[in-house]
Short mmCIF file of C-alpha atoms and ligand atoms in Angstrom, two decimals:
data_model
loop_
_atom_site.label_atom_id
_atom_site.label_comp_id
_atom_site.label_asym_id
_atom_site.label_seq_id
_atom_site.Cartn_x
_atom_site.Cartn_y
_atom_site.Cartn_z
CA UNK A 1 201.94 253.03 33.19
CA UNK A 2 199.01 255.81 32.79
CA UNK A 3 199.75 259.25 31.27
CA UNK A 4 199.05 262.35 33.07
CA UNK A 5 197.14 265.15 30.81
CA UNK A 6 196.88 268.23 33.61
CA UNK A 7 193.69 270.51 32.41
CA UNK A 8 194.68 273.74 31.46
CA UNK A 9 191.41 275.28 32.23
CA UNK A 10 192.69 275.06 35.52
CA UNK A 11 196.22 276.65 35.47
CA UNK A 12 196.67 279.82 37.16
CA UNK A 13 195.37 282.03 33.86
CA UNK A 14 197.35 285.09 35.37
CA UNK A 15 200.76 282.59 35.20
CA UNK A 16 200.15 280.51 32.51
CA UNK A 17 203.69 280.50 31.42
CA UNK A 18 205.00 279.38 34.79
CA UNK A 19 203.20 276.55 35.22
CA UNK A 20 203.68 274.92 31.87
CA UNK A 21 207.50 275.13 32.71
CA UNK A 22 206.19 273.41 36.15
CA UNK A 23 204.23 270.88 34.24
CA UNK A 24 207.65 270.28 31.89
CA UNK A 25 209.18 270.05 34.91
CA UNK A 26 206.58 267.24 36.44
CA UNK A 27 206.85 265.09 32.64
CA UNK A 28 203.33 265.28 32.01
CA UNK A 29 202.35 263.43 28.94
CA UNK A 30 200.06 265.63 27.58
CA UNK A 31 198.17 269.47 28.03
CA UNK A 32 194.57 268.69 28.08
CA UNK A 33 193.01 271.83 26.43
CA UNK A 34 189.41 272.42 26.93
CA UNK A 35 187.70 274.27 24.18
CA UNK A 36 184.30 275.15 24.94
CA UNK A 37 181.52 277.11 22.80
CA UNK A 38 178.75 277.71 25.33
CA UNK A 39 176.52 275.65 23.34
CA UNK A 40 177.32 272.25 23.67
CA UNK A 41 178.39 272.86 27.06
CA UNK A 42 177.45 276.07 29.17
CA UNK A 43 180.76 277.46 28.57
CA UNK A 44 183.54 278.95 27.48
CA UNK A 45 186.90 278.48 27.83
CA UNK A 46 189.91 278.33 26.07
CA UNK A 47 190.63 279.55 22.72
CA UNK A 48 192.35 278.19 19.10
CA UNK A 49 194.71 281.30 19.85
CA UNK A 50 195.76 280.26 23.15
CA UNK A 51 196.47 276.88 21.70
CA UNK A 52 198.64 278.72 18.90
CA UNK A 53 200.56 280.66 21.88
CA UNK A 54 201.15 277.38 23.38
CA UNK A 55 202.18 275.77 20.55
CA UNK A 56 205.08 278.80 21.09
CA UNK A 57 206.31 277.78 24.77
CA UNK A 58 206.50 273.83 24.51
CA UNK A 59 206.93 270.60 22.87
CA UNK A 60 204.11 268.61 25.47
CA UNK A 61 201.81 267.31 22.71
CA UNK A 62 198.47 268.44 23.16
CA UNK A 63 195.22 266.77 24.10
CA UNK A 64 192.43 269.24 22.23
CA UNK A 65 189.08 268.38 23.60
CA UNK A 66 186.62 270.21 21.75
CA UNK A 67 183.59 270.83 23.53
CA UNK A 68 181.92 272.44 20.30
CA UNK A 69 178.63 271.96 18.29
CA UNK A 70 179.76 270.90 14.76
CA UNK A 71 183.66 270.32 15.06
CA UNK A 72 184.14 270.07 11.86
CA UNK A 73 183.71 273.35 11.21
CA UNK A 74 186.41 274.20 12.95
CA UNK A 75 189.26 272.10 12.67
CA UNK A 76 190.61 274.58 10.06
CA UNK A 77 191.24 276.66 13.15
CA UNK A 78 194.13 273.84 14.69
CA UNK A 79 196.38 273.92 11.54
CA UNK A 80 198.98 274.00 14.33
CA UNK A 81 198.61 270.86 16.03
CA UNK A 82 200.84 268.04 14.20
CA UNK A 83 201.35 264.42 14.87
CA UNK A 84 201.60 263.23 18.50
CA UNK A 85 198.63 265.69 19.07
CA UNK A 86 195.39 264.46 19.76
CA UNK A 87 192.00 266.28 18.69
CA UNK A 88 189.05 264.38 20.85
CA UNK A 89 184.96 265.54 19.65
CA UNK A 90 182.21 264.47 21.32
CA UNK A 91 179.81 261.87 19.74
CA UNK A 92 176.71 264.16 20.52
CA UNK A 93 178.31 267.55 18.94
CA UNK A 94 177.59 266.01 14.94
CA UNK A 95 175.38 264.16 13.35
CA UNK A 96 178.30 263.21 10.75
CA UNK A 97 180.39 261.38 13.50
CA UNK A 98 182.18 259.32 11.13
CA UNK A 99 182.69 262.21 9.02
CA UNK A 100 184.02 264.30 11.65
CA UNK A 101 186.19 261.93 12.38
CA UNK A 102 188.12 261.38 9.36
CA UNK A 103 188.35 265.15 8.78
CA UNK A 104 190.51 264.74 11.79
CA UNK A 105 192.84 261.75 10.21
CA UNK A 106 193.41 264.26 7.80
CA UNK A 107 194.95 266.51 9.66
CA UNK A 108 197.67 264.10 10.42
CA UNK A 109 197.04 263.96 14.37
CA UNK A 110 195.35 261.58 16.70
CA UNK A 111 192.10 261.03 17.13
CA UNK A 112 189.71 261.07 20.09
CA UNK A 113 185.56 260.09 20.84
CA UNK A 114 184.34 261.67 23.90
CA UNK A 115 181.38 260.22 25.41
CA UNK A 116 179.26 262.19 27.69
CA UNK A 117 177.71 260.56 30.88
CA UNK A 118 174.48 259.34 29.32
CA UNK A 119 175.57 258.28 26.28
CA UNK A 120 176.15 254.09 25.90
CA UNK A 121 179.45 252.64 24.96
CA UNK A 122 178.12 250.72 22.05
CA UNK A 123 177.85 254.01 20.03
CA UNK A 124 181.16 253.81 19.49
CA UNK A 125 181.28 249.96 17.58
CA UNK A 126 181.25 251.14 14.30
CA UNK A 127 183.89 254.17 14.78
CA UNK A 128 186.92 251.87 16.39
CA UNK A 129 188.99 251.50 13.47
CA UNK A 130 189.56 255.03 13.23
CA UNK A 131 190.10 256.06 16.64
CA UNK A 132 193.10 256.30 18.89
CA UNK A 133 191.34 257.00 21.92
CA UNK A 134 188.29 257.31 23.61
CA UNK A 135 187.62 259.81 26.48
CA UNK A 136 184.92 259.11 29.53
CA UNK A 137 183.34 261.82 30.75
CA UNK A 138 183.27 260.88 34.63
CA UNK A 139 181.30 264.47 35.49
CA UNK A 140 178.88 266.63 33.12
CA UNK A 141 180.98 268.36 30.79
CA UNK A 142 181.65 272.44 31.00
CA UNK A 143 182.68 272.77 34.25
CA UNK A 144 185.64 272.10 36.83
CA UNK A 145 186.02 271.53 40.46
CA UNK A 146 182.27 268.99 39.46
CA UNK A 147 182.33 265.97 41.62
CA UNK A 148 182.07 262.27 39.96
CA UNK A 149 179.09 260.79 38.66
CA UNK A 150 180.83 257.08 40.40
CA UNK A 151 178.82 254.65 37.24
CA UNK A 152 181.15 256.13 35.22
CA UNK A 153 184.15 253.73 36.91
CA UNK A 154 181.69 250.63 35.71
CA UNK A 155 181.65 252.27 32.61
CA UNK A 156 185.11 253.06 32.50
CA UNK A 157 185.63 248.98 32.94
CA UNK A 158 183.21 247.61 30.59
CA UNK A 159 184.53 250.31 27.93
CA UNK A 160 187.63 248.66 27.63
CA UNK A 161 186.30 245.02 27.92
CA UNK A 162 184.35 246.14 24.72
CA UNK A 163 187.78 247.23 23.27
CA UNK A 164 189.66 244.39 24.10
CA UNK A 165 186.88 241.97 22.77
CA UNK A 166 186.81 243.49 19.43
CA UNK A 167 190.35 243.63 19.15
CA UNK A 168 191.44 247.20 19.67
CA UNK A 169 193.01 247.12 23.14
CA UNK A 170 195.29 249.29 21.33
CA UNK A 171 192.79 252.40 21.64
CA UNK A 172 193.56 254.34 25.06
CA UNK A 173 191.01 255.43 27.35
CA UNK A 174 191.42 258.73 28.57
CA UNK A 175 189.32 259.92 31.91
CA UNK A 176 187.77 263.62 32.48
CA UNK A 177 186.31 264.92 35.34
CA UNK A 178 187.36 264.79 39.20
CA UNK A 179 190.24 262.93 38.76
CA UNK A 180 191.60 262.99 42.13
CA UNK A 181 194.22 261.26 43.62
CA UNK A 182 191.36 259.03 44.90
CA UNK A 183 189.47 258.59 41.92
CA UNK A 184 192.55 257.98 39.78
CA UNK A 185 193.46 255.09 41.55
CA UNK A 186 189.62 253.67 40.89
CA UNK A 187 190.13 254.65 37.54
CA UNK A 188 193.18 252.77 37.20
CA UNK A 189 191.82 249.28 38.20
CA UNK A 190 188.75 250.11 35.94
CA UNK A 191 191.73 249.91 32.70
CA UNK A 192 192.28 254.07 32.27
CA UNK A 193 195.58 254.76 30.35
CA UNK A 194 194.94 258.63 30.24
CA UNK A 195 194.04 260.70 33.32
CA UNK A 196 193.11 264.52 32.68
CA UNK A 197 194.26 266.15 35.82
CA UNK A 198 192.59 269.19 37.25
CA UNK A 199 191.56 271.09 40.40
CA UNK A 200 191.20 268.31 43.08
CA UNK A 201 194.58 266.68 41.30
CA UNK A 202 197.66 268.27 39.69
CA UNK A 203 196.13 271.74 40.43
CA UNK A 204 195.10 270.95 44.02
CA UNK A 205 195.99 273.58 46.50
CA UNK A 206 197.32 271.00 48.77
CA UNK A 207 200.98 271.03 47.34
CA UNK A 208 202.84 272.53 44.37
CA UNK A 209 202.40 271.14 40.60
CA UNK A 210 205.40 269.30 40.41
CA UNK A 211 204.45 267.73 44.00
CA UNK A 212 201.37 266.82 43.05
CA UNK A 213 202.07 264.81 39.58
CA UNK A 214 205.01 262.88 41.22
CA UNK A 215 202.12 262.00 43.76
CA UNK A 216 199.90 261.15 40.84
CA UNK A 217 202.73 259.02 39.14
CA UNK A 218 202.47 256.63 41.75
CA UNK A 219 199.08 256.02 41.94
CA UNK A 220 199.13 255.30 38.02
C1 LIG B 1 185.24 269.64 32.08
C2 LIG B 1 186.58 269.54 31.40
C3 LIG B 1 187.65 268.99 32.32
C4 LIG B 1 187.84 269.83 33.56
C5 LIG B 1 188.33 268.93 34.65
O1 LIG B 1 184.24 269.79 31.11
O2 LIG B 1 186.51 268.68 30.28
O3 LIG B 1 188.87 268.83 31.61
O4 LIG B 1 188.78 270.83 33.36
O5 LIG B 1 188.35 269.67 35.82
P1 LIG B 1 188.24 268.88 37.23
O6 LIG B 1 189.40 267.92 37.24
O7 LIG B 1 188.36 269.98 38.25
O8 LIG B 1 186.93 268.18 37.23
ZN1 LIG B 2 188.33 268.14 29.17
#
């Protein structure tokens, strides 16, 4: 069964509090935070104090993608995150991937490689035995409400042929960008485990938050 990660980029910033309690009330899996530094993406968004304020109001582990030139300069900044938290960098935001990524190990939480659009799976050969995850960007990161770049679902399914042929189905793959009801399901047949919901999904106008992750639930 996939996990559901809803995009907090996209709650209603005026209400945040209310909707987390909506998204506890849905199950989600995970809070996908976006944290943006209008460098590596034209952007910004969230903030390492919002996370801490989060950290306040529930127990949903968190799903930190850091959209950030250099993340390892500032993973001193999530000494709240703990184990069933995942902190997810982008293979193009260092040139000390491998280095980046065991600063993360160290911090005792999960680990995640994002891959933007253009950038080939077989980066990612000489990094599995440290990851947990890896995330697909299915739209240009730095932006919602972007509509799908559709390779991405071929890329989606040879990504986890790759992992299963080196012997790491173990590692989920999470999916970012337009994940709509639609697309989910197309993202499910490609092998997805983790779907990051956002505006044309769990935070669709068409229904409530709680309607529209039990509607998600049974696509995935
Ligand atoms: C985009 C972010 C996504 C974004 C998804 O750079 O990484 O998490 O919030 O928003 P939608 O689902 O609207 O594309
Ligand atoms: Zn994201």
């Amino acid at each position: 069964m996939g996990k559901i990660a809803p995009s907090l980029m996209c709650v209603d910033l005026l209400n945040v509090e209310r909707d987390i309690k909506l998204l506890e009330e849905a199950g989600v899996d995970y809070l996908h935070v976006d944290i943006m530094d209008n460098h590596f993406v034209p952007n910004i968004t969230l903030s390492f104090d919002f996370i801490k304020s989060i950290k306040r109001i529930t127990d949903i582990p968190l799903d930190v993608h850091l959209m950030i030139n250099n993340p390892e300069e500032s993973l001193q900044y999530l000494d709240m995150l703990t184990a069933g938290d995942i902190v997810c960098i982008h293979y193009e935001s260092t040139i000390h991937i491998h280095r980046a990524i065991g600063m993360i190990k160290d911090l005792g939480v999960k680990v995640g490689l994002a891959l933007n659009p253009g950038t080939p799976i077989g980066v990612i050969e000489n990094l599995l035995p440290d990851l947990d995850m890896v995330l697909i960007m299915t739209v240009n990161p730095g932006f919602a409400g972007q509509k799908l770049i559709p390779s991405m679902l071929e890329k989606i399914e040879k990504l986890r042929a790759l992992l299963n042929e080196k012997g790491y189905s173990e590692i989920e793959i999470e999916v970012d960008g337009n994940v709509s009801f639609d697309h989910a399901k197309l993202m499910y047949e490609k092998g997805a485990d983790i779907y990051v919901g956002g505006s044309s999904s769990v935070f669709s106008k068409e229904n409530s938050i709680v309607e529209n992750c039990k509607r998600f639930r049974e696509i995935i």
